[in-house]
Every structure is written in C-alpha cells, then in structure tokens.
JSON list of C-alpha atoms in Angstrom, two decimals:
[
{"chain": "A", "resi": 1029, "resn": "GLY", "atom": "CA", "xyz": [139.46, 61.63, 50.90]},
{"chain": "A", "resi": 1030, "resn": "ALA", "atom": "CA", "xyz": [137.10, 62.88, 52.94]},
{"chain": "A", "resi": 1031, "resn": "GLY", "atom": "CA", "xyz": [133.35, 61.33, 51.65]},
{"chain": "A", "resi": 1032, "resn": "VAL", "atom": "CA", "xyz": [130.40, 64.00, 52.41]},
{"chain": "A", "resi": 1033, "resn": "SER", "atom": "CA", "xyz": [129.29, 64.58, 55.53]},
{"chain": "A", "resi": 1034, "resn": "GLN", "atom": "CA", "xyz": [126.29, 65.92, 57.42]},
{"chain": "A", "resi": 1035, "resn": "SER", "atom": "CA", "xyz": [125.41, 66.91, 60.55]},
{"chain": "A", "resi": 1036, "resn": "PRO", "atom": "CA", "xyz": [123.61, 66.23, 63.02]},
{"chain": "A", "resi": 1037, "resn": "SER", "atom": "CA", "xyz": [123.53, 62.75, 62.39]},
{"chain": "A", "resi": 1038, "resn": "ASN", "atom": "CA", "xyz": [120.37, 62.12, 64.28]},
{"chain": "A", "resi": 1039, "resn": "LYS", "atom": "CA", "xyz": [118.02, 65.36, 65.22]},
{"chain": "A", "resi": 1040, "resn": "VAL", "atom": "CA", "xyz": [115.03, 65.08, 67.94]},
{"chain": "A", "resi": 1041, "resn": "THR", "atom": "CA", "xyz": [112.51, 68.80, 67.50]},
{"chain": "A", "resi": 1042, "resn": "GLU", "atom": "CA", "xyz": [109.32, 69.39, 68.85]},
{"chain": "A", "resi": 1043, "resn": "LYS", "atom": "CA", "xyz": [106.61, 70.24, 66.44]},
{"chain": "A", "resi": 1044, "resn": "GLY", "atom": "CA", "xyz": [106.69, 74.00, 65.53]},
{"chain": "A", "resi": 1045, "resn": "LYS", "atom": "CA", "xyz": [110.70, 74.51, 66.05]},
{"chain": "A", "resi": 1046, "resn": "ASP", "atom": "CA", "xyz": [112.76, 75.17, 63.12]},
{"chain": "A", "resi": 1047, "resn": "VAL", "atom": "CA", "xyz": [115.76, 72.91, 62.39]},
{"chain": "A", "resi": 1048, "resn": "GLU", "atom": "CA", "xyz": [118.97, 73.25, 59.93]},
{"chain": "A", "resi": 1049, "resn": "LEU", "atom": "CA", "xyz": [120.83, 70.56, 58.89]},
{"chain": "A", "resi": 1050, "resn": "ARG", "atom": "CA", "xyz": [123.81, 71.00, 57.22]},
{"chain": "A", "resi": 1051, "resn": "CYS", "atom": "CA", "xyz": [126.08, 69.06, 54.53]},
{"chain": "A", "resi": 1052, "resn": "ASP", "atom": "CA", "xyz": [129.93, 69.29, 53.62]},
{"chain": "A", "resi": 1053, "resn": "PRO", "atom": "CA", "xyz": [130.26, 68.15, 50.44]},
{"chain": "A", "resi": 1054, "resn": "ILE", "atom": "CA", "xyz": [133.35, 66.70, 48.71]},
{"chain": "A", "resi": 1055, "resn": "SER", "atom": "CA", "xyz": [135.68, 69.00, 47.95]},
{"chain": "A", "resi": 1056, "resn": "GLY", "atom": "CA", "xyz": [135.60, 70.55, 44.31]},
{"chain": "A", "resi": 1057, "resn": "HIS", "atom": "CA", "xyz": [132.21, 68.99, 43.78]},
{"chain": "A", "resi": 1058, "resn": "THR", "atom": "CA", "xyz": [129.63, 71.59, 42.16]},
{"chain": "A", "resi": 1059, "resn": "ALA", "atom": "CA", "xyz": [126.64, 69.51, 42.07]},
{"chain": "A", "resi": 1060, "resn": "LEU", "atom": "CA", "xyz": [124.95, 69.03, 45.23]},
{"chain": "A", "resi": 1061, "resn": "TYR", "atom": "CA", "xyz": [121.11, 67.45, 46.06]},
{"chain": "A", "resi": 1062, "resn": "TRP", "atom": "CA", "xyz": [118.88, 67.35, 49.09]},
{"chain": "A", "resi": 1063, "resn": "TYR", "atom": "CA", "xyz": [116.68, 64.44, 49.40]},
{"chain": "A", "resi": 1064, "resn": "ARG", "atom": "CA", "xyz": [114.45, 63.11, 51.44]},
{"chain": "A", "resi": 1065, "resn": "GLN", "atom": "CA", "xyz": [113.15, 59.74, 52.59]},
{"chain": "A", "resi": 1066, "resn": "SER", "atom": "CA", "xyz": [111.03, 58.15, 54.23]},
{"chain": "A", "resi": 1067, "resn": "LEU", "atom": "CA", "xyz": [110.99, 54.79, 56.11]},
{"chain": "A", "resi": 1068, "resn": "GLY", "atom": "CA", "xyz": [111.41, 52.37, 52.90]},
{"chain": "A", "resi": 1069, "resn": "GLN", "atom": "CA", "xyz": [110.51, 54.74, 50.50]},
{"chain": "A", "resi": 1070, "resn": "GLY", "atom": "CA", "xyz": [112.27, 55.98, 47.39]},
{"chain": "A", "resi": 1071, "resn": "LEU", "atom": "CA", "xyz": [114.67, 59.31, 46.86]},
{"chain": "A", "resi": 1072, "resn": "GLU", "atom": "CA", "xyz": [112.57, 62.53, 47.30]},
{"chain": "A", "resi": 1073, "resn": "PHE", "atom": "CA", "xyz": [114.01, 65.21, 45.11]},
{"chain": "A", "resi": 1074, "resn": "LEU", "atom": "CA", "xyz": [113.81, 68.09, 47.05]},
{"chain": "A", "resi": 1075, "resn": "ILE", "atom": "CA", "xyz": [116.59, 71.23, 45.71]},
{"chain": "A", "resi": 1076, "resn": "TYR", "atom": "CA", "xyz": [119.51, 70.59, 43.81]},
{"chain": "A", "resi": 1077, "resn": "PHE", "atom": "CA", "xyz": [122.40, 73.17, 43.46]},
{"chain": "A", "resi": 1078, "resn": "GLN", "atom": "CA", "xyz": [124.95, 73.41, 40.82]},
{"chain": "A", "resi": 1079, "resn": "GLY", "atom": "CA", "xyz": [127.46, 75.80, 42.28]},
{"chain": "A", "resi": 1080, "resn": "ASN", "atom": "CA", "xyz": [125.89, 78.66, 44.76]},
{"chain": "A", "resi": 1081, "resn": "SER", "atom": "CA", "xyz": [122.47, 78.97, 42.29]},
{"chain": "A", "resi": 1082, "resn": "ALA", "atom": "CA", "xyz": [119.58, 76.30, 42.67]},
{"chain": "A", "resi": 1083, "resn": "PRO", "atom": "CA", "xyz": [118.78, 75.91, 39.28]},
{"chain": "A", "resi": 1084, "resn": "ASP", "atom": "CA", "xyz": [115.97, 73.70, 40.38]},
{"chain": "A", "resi": 1085, "resn": "LYS", "atom": "CA", "xyz": [113.62, 73.80, 43.55]},
{"chain": "A", "resi": 1086, "resn": "SER", "atom": "CA", "xyz": [110.82, 72.25, 42.18]},
{"chain": "A", "resi": 1087, "resn": "GLY", "atom": "CA", "xyz": [110.91, 69.28, 44.99]},
{"chain": "A", "resi": 1088, "resn": "LEU", "atom": "CA", "xyz": [110.70, 71.55, 47.90]},
{"chain": "A", "resi": 1089, "resn": "PRO", "atom": "CA", "xyz": [107.37, 70.40, 49.80]},
{"chain": "A", "resi": 1090, "resn": "SER", "atom": "CA", "xyz": [106.21, 74.03, 51.40]},
{"chain": "A", "resi": 1091, "resn": "ASP", "atom": "CA", "xyz": [107.95, 77.57, 51.60]},
{"chain": "A", "resi": 1092, "resn": "ARG", "atom": "CA", "xyz": [108.82, 76.07, 55.18]},
{"chain": "A", "resi": 1093, "resn": "PHE", "atom": "CA", "xyz": [111.69, 74.29, 53.36]},
{"chain": "A", "resi": 1094, "resn": "SER", "atom": "CA", "xyz": [114.62, 76.70, 52.31]},
{"chain": "A", "resi": 1095, "resn": "ALA", "atom": "CA", "xyz": [118.38, 75.75, 51.13]},
{"chain": "A", "resi": 1096, "resn": "GLU", "atom": "CA", "xyz": [121.39, 77.62, 50.81]},
{"chain": "A", "resi": 1097, "resn": "ARG", "atom": "CA", "xyz": [125.04, 76.96, 49.46]},
{"chain": "A", "resi": 1098, "resn": "THR", "atom": "CA", "xyz": [127.68, 79.32, 50.01]},
{"chain": "A", "resi": 1099, "resn": "GLY", "atom": "CA", "xyz": [130.98, 79.23, 48.90]},
{"chain": "A", "resi": 1100, "resn": "GLY", "atom": "CA", "xyz": [129.83, 76.77, 46.35]},
{"chain": "A", "resi": 1101, "resn": "SER", "atom": "CA", "xyz": [130.25, 74.14, 49.29]},
{"chain": "A", "resi": 1102, "resn": "VAL", "atom": "CA", "xyz": [128.27, 74.25, 52.97]},
{"chain": "A", "resi": 1103, "resn": "SER", "atom": "CA", "xyz": [124.76, 74.07, 51.93]},
{"chain": "A", "resi": 1104, "resn": "THR", "atom": "CA", "xyz": [122.59, 73.96, 54.59]},
{"chain": "A", "resi": 1105, "resn": "LEU", "atom": "CA", "xyz": [118.65, 72.58, 54.01]},
{"chain": "A", "resi": 1106, "resn": "THR", "atom": "CA", "xyz": [116.48, 74.97, 57.09]},
{"chain": "A", "resi": 1107, "resn": "ILE", "atom": "CA", "xyz": [112.69, 73.91, 57.57]},
{"chain": "A", "resi": 1108, "resn": "GLN", "atom": "CA", "xyz": [110.77, 75.87, 59.95]},
{"chain": "A", "resi": 1109, "resn": "ARG", "atom": "CA", "xyz": [107.64, 75.22, 61.92]},
{"chain": "A", "resi": 1110, "resn": "THR", "atom": "CA", "xyz": [108.27, 71.83, 61.69]},
{"chain": "A", "resi": 1111, "resn": "GLN", "atom": "CA", "xyz": [105.61, 69.27, 61.24]},
{"chain": "A", "resi": 1112, "resn": "GLN", "atom": "CA", "xyz": [105.34, 65.78, 62.40]},
{"chain": "A", "resi": 1113, "resn": "GLU", "atom": "CA", "xyz": [105.07, 64.72, 58.62]},
{"chain": "A", "resi": 1114, "resn": "ASP", "atom": "CA", "xyz": [108.85, 66.47, 58.05]},
{"chain": "A", "resi": 1115, "resn": "SER", "atom": "CA", "xyz": [109.95, 63.45, 59.98]},
{"chain": "A", "resi": 1116, "resn": "ALA", "atom": "CA", "xyz": [112.25, 61.61, 57.82]},
{"chain": "A", "resi": 1117, "resn": "VAL", "atom": "CA", "xyz": [116.18, 60.84, 56.73]},
{"chain": "A", "resi": 1118, "resn": "TYR", "atom": "CA", "xyz": [117.62, 64.06, 54.92]},
{"chain": "A", "resi": 1119, "resn": "LEU", "atom": "CA", "xyz": [120.07, 62.72, 52.70]},
{"chain": "A", "resi": 1120, "resn": "CYS", "atom": "CA", "xyz": [122.71, 65.00, 50.84]},
{"chain": "A", "resi": 1121, "resn": "ALA", "atom": "CA", "xyz": [124.69, 64.09, 47.60]},
{"chain": "A", "resi": 1122, "resn": "SER", "atom": "CA", "xyz": [127.24, 65.91, 45.77]},
{"chain": "A", "resi": 1123, "resn": "SER", "atom": "CA", "xyz": [128.80, 65.12, 42.15]},
{"chain": "A", "resi": 1124, "resn": "ALA", "atom": "CA", "xyz": [132.07, 66.96, 40.22]},
{"chain": "A", "resi": 1125, "resn": "GLN", "atom": "CA", "xyz": [128.90, 66.91, 37.26]},
{"chain": "A", "resi": 1126, "resn": "VAL", "atom": "CA", "xyz": [132.05, 66.49, 34.67]},
{"chain": "A", "resi": 1127, "resn": "ALA", "atom": "CA", "xyz": [131.76, 63.64, 32.29]},
{"chain": "A", "resi": 1128, "resn": "GLY", "atom": "CA", "xyz": [133.27, 60.80, 31.73]},
{"chain": "A", "resi": 1129, "resn": "ALA", "atom": "CA", "xyz": [135.27, 59.08, 34.59]},
{"chain": "A", "resi": 1130, "resn": "GLY", "atom": "CA", "xyz": [133.07, 59.03, 37.27]},
{"chain": "A", "resi": 1131, "resn": "GLY", "atom": "CA", "xyz": [132.28, 62.16, 37.21]},
{"chain": "A", "resi": 1132, "resn": "GLU", "atom": "CA", "xyz": [129.07, 62.13, 37.13]},
{"chain": "A", "resi": 1133, "resn": "THR", "atom": "CA", "xyz": [128.43, 59.64, 40.52]},
{"chain": "A", "resi": 1134, "resn": "GLN", "atom": "CA", "xyz": [126.89, 60.92, 43.54]},
{"chain": "A", "resi": 1135, "resn": "TYR", "atom": "CA", "xyz": [128.43, 60.52, 46.57]},
{"chain": "A", "resi": 1136, "resn": "PHE", "atom": "CA", "xyz": [125.80, 60.21, 49.21]},
{"chain": "A", "resi": 1137, "resn": "GLY", "atom": "CA", "xyz": [126.76, 62.00, 52.68]},
{"chain": "A", "resi": 1138, "resn": "PRO", "atom": "CA", "xyz": [125.29, 59.44, 55.67]},
{"chain": "A", "resi": 1139, "resn": "GLY", "atom": "CA", "xyz": [122.18, 61.10, 55.87]},
{"chain": "A", "resi": 1140, "resn": "THR", "atom": "CA", "xyz": [120.32, 63.71, 59.13]},
{"chain": "A", "resi": 1141, "resn": "ARG", "atom": "CA", "xyz": [117.94, 61.21, 60.70]},
{"chain": "A", "resi": 1142, "resn": "LEU", "atom": "CA", "xyz": [114.72, 63.80, 61.54]},
{"chain": "A", "resi": 1143, "resn": "LEU", "atom": "CA", "xyz": [112.21, 62.81, 64.30]},
{"chain": "A", "resi": 1144, "resn": "VAL", "atom": "CA", "xyz": [109.71, 65.95, 64.89]},
{"chain": "A", "resi": 1145, "resn": "LEU", "atom": "CA", "xyz": [107.13, 64.85, 67.93]},
{"chain": "B", "resi": 387, "resn": "GLY", "atom": "CA", "xyz": [111.02, 67.42, 31.96]},
{"chain": "B", "resi": 388, "resn": "GLU", "atom": "CA", "xyz": [112.66, 64.27, 33.02]},
{"chain": "B", "resi": 389, "resn": "ASN", "atom": "CA", "xyz": [110.85, 61.36, 34.11]},
{"chain": "B", "resi": 390, "resn": "VAL", "atom": "CA", "xyz": [112.01, 57.33, 34.71]},
{"chain": "B", "resi": 391, "resn": "GLU", "atom": "CA", "xyz": [110.19, 54.89, 35.77]},
{"chain": "B", "resi": 392, "resn": "GLN", "atom": "CA", "xyz": [110.97, 51.08, 37.62]},
{"chain": "B", "resi": 393, "resn": "HIS", "atom": "CA", "xyz": [109.61, 48.07, 37.88]},
{"chain": "B", "resi": 394, "resn": "PRO", "atom": "CA", "xyz": [109.02, 46.25, 39.29]},
{"chain": "B", "resi": 395, "resn": "SER", "atom": "CA", "xyz": [108.71, 47.98, 43.13]},
{"chain": "B", "resi": 396, "resn": "THR", "atom": "CA", "xyz": [109.56, 44.53, 45.01]},
{"chain": "B", "resi": 397, "resn": "LEU", "atom": "CA", "xyz": [111.34, 41.29, 43.69]},
{"chain": "B", "resi": 398, "resn": "SER", "atom": "CA", "xyz": [112.18, 37.97, 45.43]},
{"chain": "B", "resi": 399, "resn": "VAL", "atom": "CA", "xyz": [114.07, 35.92, 43.98]},
{"chain": "B", "resi": 400, "resn": "GLN", "atom": "CA", "xyz": [115.59, 32.46, 45.16]},
{"chain": "B", "resi": 401, "resn": "GLU", "atom": "CA", "xyz": [119.19, 32.08, 45.98]},
{"chain": "B", "resi": 402, "resn": "GLY", "atom": "CA", "xyz": [121.55, 31.69, 43.32]},
{"chain": "B", "resi": 403, "resn": "ASP", "atom": "CA", "xyz": [118.66, 32.92, 40.14]},
{"chain": "B", "resi": 404, "resn": "SER", "atom": "CA", "xyz": [119.11, 36.01, 38.75]},
{"chain": "B", "resi": 405, "resn": "ALA", "atom": "CA", "xyz": [117.00, 39.14, 38.66]},
{"chain": "B", "resi": 406, "resn": "VAL", "atom": "CA", "xyz": [116.25, 41.65, 36.47]},
{"chain": "B", "resi": 407, "resn": "ILE", "atom": "CA", "xyz": [115.18, 45.03, 37.42]},
{"chain": "B", "resi": 408, "resn": "LYS", "atom": "CA", "xyz": [113.65, 47.81, 34.41]},
{"chain": "B", "resi": 409, "resn": "CYS", "atom": "CA", "xyz": [113.69, 51.51, 33.57]},
{"chain": "B", "resi": 410, "resn": "THR", "atom": "CA", "xyz": [112.06, 53.34, 31.35]},
{"chain": "B", "resi": 411, "resn": "TYR", "atom": "CA", "xyz": [113.12, 57.15, 31.13]},
{"chain": "B", "resi": 412, "resn": "SER", "atom": "CA", "xyz": [111.59, 60.02, 28.89]},
{"chain": "B", "resi": 413, "resn": "ASP", "atom": "CA", "xyz": [114.34, 62.33, 27.59]},
{"chain": "B", "resi": 414, "resn": "SER", "atom": "CA", "xyz": [115.56, 61.44, 24.98]},
{"chain": "B", "resi": 415, "resn": "ALA", "atom": "CA", "xyz": [118.50, 63.33, 25.42]},
{"chain": "B", "resi": 416, "resn": "SER", "atom": "CA", "xyz": [119.52, 61.47, 28.38]},
{"chain": "B", "resi": 417, "resn": "ASN", "atom": "CA", "xyz": [122.87, 60.04, 27.52]},
{"chain": "B", "resi": 418, "resn": "TYR", "atom": "CA", "xyz": [124.09, 58.75, 31.70]},
{"chain": "B", "resi": 419, "resn": "PHE", "atom": "CA", "xyz": [122.25, 55.88, 33.50]},
{"chain": "B", "resi": 420, "resn": "PRO", "atom": "CA", "xyz": [123.69, 55.32, 36.77]},
{"chain": "B", "resi": 421, "resn": "TRP", "atom": "CA", "xyz": [122.41, 52.26, 39.50]},
{"chain": "B", "resi": 422, "resn": "TYR", "atom": "CA", "xyz": [122.46, 52.83, 42.78]},
{"chain": "B", "resi": 423, "resn": "LYS", "atom": "CA", "xyz": [122.13, 50.29, 45.52]},
{"chain": "B", "resi": 424, "resn": "GLN", "atom": "CA", "xyz": [121.30, 51.16, 49.47]},
{"chain": "B", "resi": 425, "resn": "GLU", "atom": "CA", "xyz": [121.42, 48.44, 51.89]},
{"chain": "B", "resi": 426, "resn": "LEU", "atom": "CA", "xyz": [119.12, 48.64, 55.31]},
{"chain": "B", "resi": 427, "resn": "GLY", "atom": "CA", "xyz": [119.95, 51.98, 57.26]},
{"chain": "B", "resi": 428, "resn": "LYS", "atom": "CA", "xyz": [122.70, 52.84, 55.02]},
{"chain": "B", "resi": 429, "resn": "ARG", "atom": "CA", "xyz": [122.94, 55.48, 51.92]},
{"chain": "B", "resi": 430, "resn": "PRO", "atom": "CA", "xyz": [122.73, 54.57, 48.43]},
{"chain": "B", "resi": 431, "resn": "GLN", "atom": "CA", "xyz": [126.18, 54.09, 46.55]},
{"chain": "B", "resi": 432, "resn": "LEU", "atom": "CA", "xyz": [126.67, 53.66, 42.61]},
{"chain": "B", "resi": 433, "resn": "ILE", "atom": "CA", "xyz": [127.54, 50.26, 41.68]},
{"chain": "B", "resi": 434, "resn": "ILE", "atom": "CA", "xyz": [127.49, 50.69, 38.09]},
{"chain": "B", "resi": 435, "resn": "ASP", "atom": "CA", "xyz": [126.83, 52.84, 35.02]},
{"chain": "B", "resi": 436, "resn": "ILE", "atom": "CA", "xyz": [126.01, 52.91, 31.31]},
{"chain": "B", "resi": 437, "resn": "ARG", "atom": "CA", "xyz": [126.47, 55.97, 28.59]},
{"chain": "B", "resi": 438, "resn": "SER", "atom": "CA", "xyz": [124.25, 56.22, 25.71]},
{"chain": "B", "resi": 439, "resn": "ASN", "atom": "CA", "xyz": [127.15, 55.26, 23.35]},
{"chain": "B", "resi": 440, "resn": "VAL", "atom": "CA", "xyz": [127.28, 51.66, 24.36]},
{"chain": "B", "resi": 441, "resn": "GLY", "atom": "CA", "xyz": [124.47, 49.09, 24.79]},
{"chain": "B", "resi": 442, "resn": "GLU", "atom": "CA", "xyz": [125.87, 46.51, 27.54]},
{"chain": "B", "resi": 443, "resn": "LYS", "atom": "CA", "xyz": [128.22, 46.68, 30.13]},
{"chain": "B", "resi": 444, "resn": "LYS", "atom": "CA", "xyz": [129.42, 43.72, 32.59]},
{"chain": "B", "resi": 445, "resn": "ASP", "atom": "CA", "xyz": [130.82, 44.03, 35.88]},
{"chain": "B", "resi": 446, "resn": "GLN", "atom": "CA", "xyz": [131.26, 40.63, 37.68]},
{"chain": "B", "resi": 447, "resn": "ARG", "atom": "CA", "xyz": [127.54, 39.55, 37.88]},
{"chain": "B", "resi": 448, "resn": "ILE", "atom": "CA", "xyz": [125.97, 42.63, 37.65]},
{"chain": "B", "resi": 449, "resn": "ALA", "atom": "CA", "xyz": [125.18, 44.25, 33.80]},
{"chain": "B", "resi": 450, "resn": "VAL", "atom": "CA", "xyz": [122.93, 46.46, 32.47]},
{"chain": "B", "resi": 451, "resn": "THR", "atom": "CA", "xyz": [121.82, 47.05, 28.72]},
{"chain": "B", "resi": 452, "resn": "LEU", "atom": "CA", "xyz": [120.81, 50.30, 27.21]},
{"chain": "B", "resi": 453, "resn": "ASN", "atom": "CA", "xyz": [118.01, 50.60, 24.18]},
{"chain": "B", "resi": 454, "resn": "LYS", "atom": "CA", "xyz": [118.33, 54.08, 23.35]},
{"chain": "B", "resi": 455, "resn": "THR", "atom": "CA", "xyz": [115.61, 53.70, 20.64]},
{"chain": "B", "resi": 456, "resn": "ALA", "atom": "CA", "xyz": [112.96, 52.47, 23.42]},
{"chain": "B", "resi": 457, "resn": "LYS", "atom": "CA", "xyz": [114.47, 54.25, 26.28]},
{"chain": "B", "resi": 458, "resn": "HIS", "atom": "CA", "xyz": [114.21, 51.63, 28.57]},
{"chain": "B", "resi": 459, "resn": "PHE", "atom": "CA", "xyz": [117.90, 50.14, 30.68]},
{"chain": "B", "resi": 460, "resn": "SER", "atom": "CA", "xyz": [117.43, 46.93, 32.82]},
{"chain": "B", "resi": 461, "resn": "LEU", "atom": "CA", "xyz": [119.84, 46.13, 35.60]},
{"chain": "B", "resi": 462, "resn": "HIS", "atom": "CA", "xyz": [120.77, 42.29, 35.70]},
{"chain": "B", "resi": 463, "resn": "ILE", "atom": "CA", "xyz": [122.49, 40.01, 38.73]},
{"chain": "B", "resi": 464, "resn": "THR", "atom": "CA", "xyz": [123.15, 37.10, 38.07]},
{"chain": "B", "resi": 465, "resn": "GLU", "atom": "CA", "xyz": [124.00, 34.05, 40.51]},
{"chain": "B", "resi": 466, "resn": "THR", "atom": "CA", "xyz": [121.81, 36.05, 43.29]},
{"chain": "B", "resi": 467, "resn": "GLN", "atom": "CA", "xyz": [123.62, 36.06, 46.96]},
{"chain": "B", "resi": 468, "resn": "PRO", "atom": "CA", "xyz": [122.41, 37.58, 49.97]},
{"chain": "B", "resi": 469, "resn": "GLU", "atom": "CA", "xyz": [123.67, 40.27, 49.83]},
{"chain": "B", "resi": 470, "resn": "ASP", "atom": "CA", "xyz": [122.59, 41.49, 47.32]},
{"chain": "B", "resi": 471, "resn": "SER", "atom": "CA", "xyz": [119.74, 41.97, 49.30]},
{"chain": "B", "resi": 472, "resn": "ALA", "atom": "CA", "xyz": [118.92, 45.68, 49.23]},
{"chain": "B", "resi": 473, "resn": "VAL", "atom": "CA", "xyz": [116.57, 48.53, 47.59]},
{"chain": "B", "resi": 474, "resn": "TYR", "atom": "CA", "xyz": [118.41, 49.33, 43.86]},
{"chain": "B", "resi": 475, "resn": "PHE", "atom": "CA", "xyz": [117.29, 53.03, 42.37]},
{"chain": "B", "resi": 476, "resn": "CYS", "atom": "CA", "xyz": [117.79, 53.59, 38.40]},
{"chain": "B", "resi": 477, "resn": "ALA", "atom": "CA", "xyz": [118.76, 57.36, 37.10]},
{"chain": "B", "resi": 478, "resn": "ALA", "atom": "CA", "xyz": [119.11, 59.28, 34.15]},
{"chain": "B", "resi": 479, "resn": "SER", "atom": "CA", "xyz": [120.65, 62.59, 33.65]},
{"chain": "B", "resi": 480, "resn": "LYS", "atom": "CA", "xyz": [122.60, 64.65, 30.79]},
{"chain": "B", "resi": 481, "resn": "GLY", "atom": "CA", "xyz": [125.96, 64.00, 31.76]},
{"chain": "B", "resi": 482, "resn": "SER", "atom": "CA", "xyz": [127.90, 67.34, 32.18]},
{"chain": "B", "resi": 483, "resn": "SER", "atom": "CA", "xyz": [125.19, 69.84, 31.18]},
{"chain": "B", "resi": 484, "resn": "ALA", "atom": "CA", "xyz": [123.79, 71.57, 34.51]},
{"chain": "B", "resi": 485, "resn": "SER", "atom": "CA", "xyz": [120.71, 69.43, 34.42]},
{"chain": "B", "resi": 486, "resn": "LYS", "atom": "CA", "xyz": [119.85, 67.05, 37.34]},
{"chain": "B", "resi": 487, "resn": "ILE", "atom": "CA", "xyz": [119.56, 63.34, 37.91]},
{"chain": "B", "resi": 488, "resn": "ILE", "atom": "CA", "xyz": [116.40, 61.83, 37.93]},
{"chain": "B", "resi": 489, "resn": "PHE", "atom": "CA", "xyz": [115.96, 58.90, 40.21]},
{"chain": "B", "resi": 490, "resn": "GLY", "atom": "CA", "xyz": [113.23, 56.22, 39.72]},
{"chain": "B", "resi": 491, "resn": "SER", "atom": "CA", "xyz": [111.13, 55.48, 42.83]},
{"chain": "B", "resi": 492, "resn": "GLY", "atom": "CA", "xyz": [113.80, 51.96, 43.87]},
{"chain": "B", "resi": 493, "resn": "THR", "atom": "CA", "xyz": [113.10, 48.20, 43.89]},
{"chain": "B", "resi": 494, "resn": "ARG", "atom": "CA", "xyz": [113.34, 46.07, 47.04]},
{"chain": "B", "resi": 495, "resn": "LEU", "atom": "CA", "xyz": [114.99, 42.96, 45.78]},
{"chain": "B", "resi": 496, "resn": "SER", "atom": "CA", "xyz": [114.89, 40.38, 48.48]},
{"chain": "B", "resi": 497, "resn": "ILE", "atom": "CA", "xyz": [117.02, 37.09, 48.45]},
{"chain": "B", "resi": 498, "resn": "ARG", "atom": "CA", "xyz": [115.17, 33.87, 49.40]},
{"chain": "B", "resi": 499, "resn": "PRO", "atom": "CA", "xyz": [117.58, 31.23, 50.62]}
]
C-alpha cells in the first residue's frame, strides 16, 4: 500500500514569505508527527497529533509555526514570515498507535526540503 | 516528561568488528523501544524494536538488549559491513497510550574498510 507522502518535496522561498507543507499519512493511522531535521542533525520534534487533536505542541519553535490536521488524515504545517534559520528538512511520520504487531512503528515520509533565501 | 539520552554521538569501527550504541530513558512507564536507521539523504526506517517484557531480541546481525531496572537499552551490530554506515536513532514510548514517542539525538556510525 501507499506509504506516507509529503509535498512539496522541495521548496525555495524568500525570507518573510509564508509556506505550507503537506503530509498524507498512511490510511488509518491515528498518530501523526512533524519533525525538523537540519543538515547532519537529529530529529527535532515539532508537534504530535492523535486524531485531529494535538496533545503536544511543545516543539513548535515559535508562534510563526502552526499545524492542523483535518478528518484524522492530512496534516499541514504552516510557517509564517519564514526566516533563514527555518531552512531544514521537515519530516512527517505516522503510526497506528496500536500495541503489538508493529502497531507502534513510525513510518516516515520522504520529507520536504525547505530553503529560505 | 520522558527524556532519552543516546551515546556516542559518533562511532567509527573497522569493517567486521562490532558496534554498540547505548540509550537511557527517564520514564519508568515506557514499554516500547524501537531503533531507526537513517541512511544519507533518506528517511528513518525501523530496524528493530523491543518491548519491556523481554530482555533481548535478535535479528541476524542486529540485537537489542533492555535493562528495565537501570532504564537503559542498547543496539548491537556484529560483523559490521559498509552498508551499516548510517545514523541510528533510539526511541522510547509508552506503547499504545496517547503519549508521543521520544527519540534520542542519534549516533553517526561509520564503517572503515
């Protein structure tokens, strides 16, 4: 079946512009995560959705960052007034969040590579 | 909240030797411990996981051990090969509950020919 998809795969934008990143999780997966990964660095947690609600937004770096998830499926991450330090790969992951039989496995999307000039 | 520490941050081993990566966690309620491998330019992928009801799990050249008392778990790779070169992330979670998974900071493993 289809895995996690993200769009766009690459985005180049000018400083100050808004960008919207999209994540399509695996069908039926209730948990959805957004991470940011700078070159050669680890996975920086941004936000976690369980269904449509976000129990944990603690990783969002500033109020310029927001995310939503509708219908328990697609999620969008919006960055307003982008800054050069926002340049990174933004990864989305989903899981069934069900114990056993690999239900907790996180499946990552290919990421969106964002470059802010 | 849960905190996962991972060591070392970088590791270089001779091809054919073993590699060990260690992680500690803080929340004793954590019961699920996966390991992800991220090759250069690719997305992280699960390579092995362990639950708190077992102490060790093996899959060919890869094994993971868990010490619940000490709250630490380790990844062991034997007979390392060039394709093992990657960044490895450990993680901890409370399984099926509505709590998020927490990742370690990653270990960059290089295999010397």
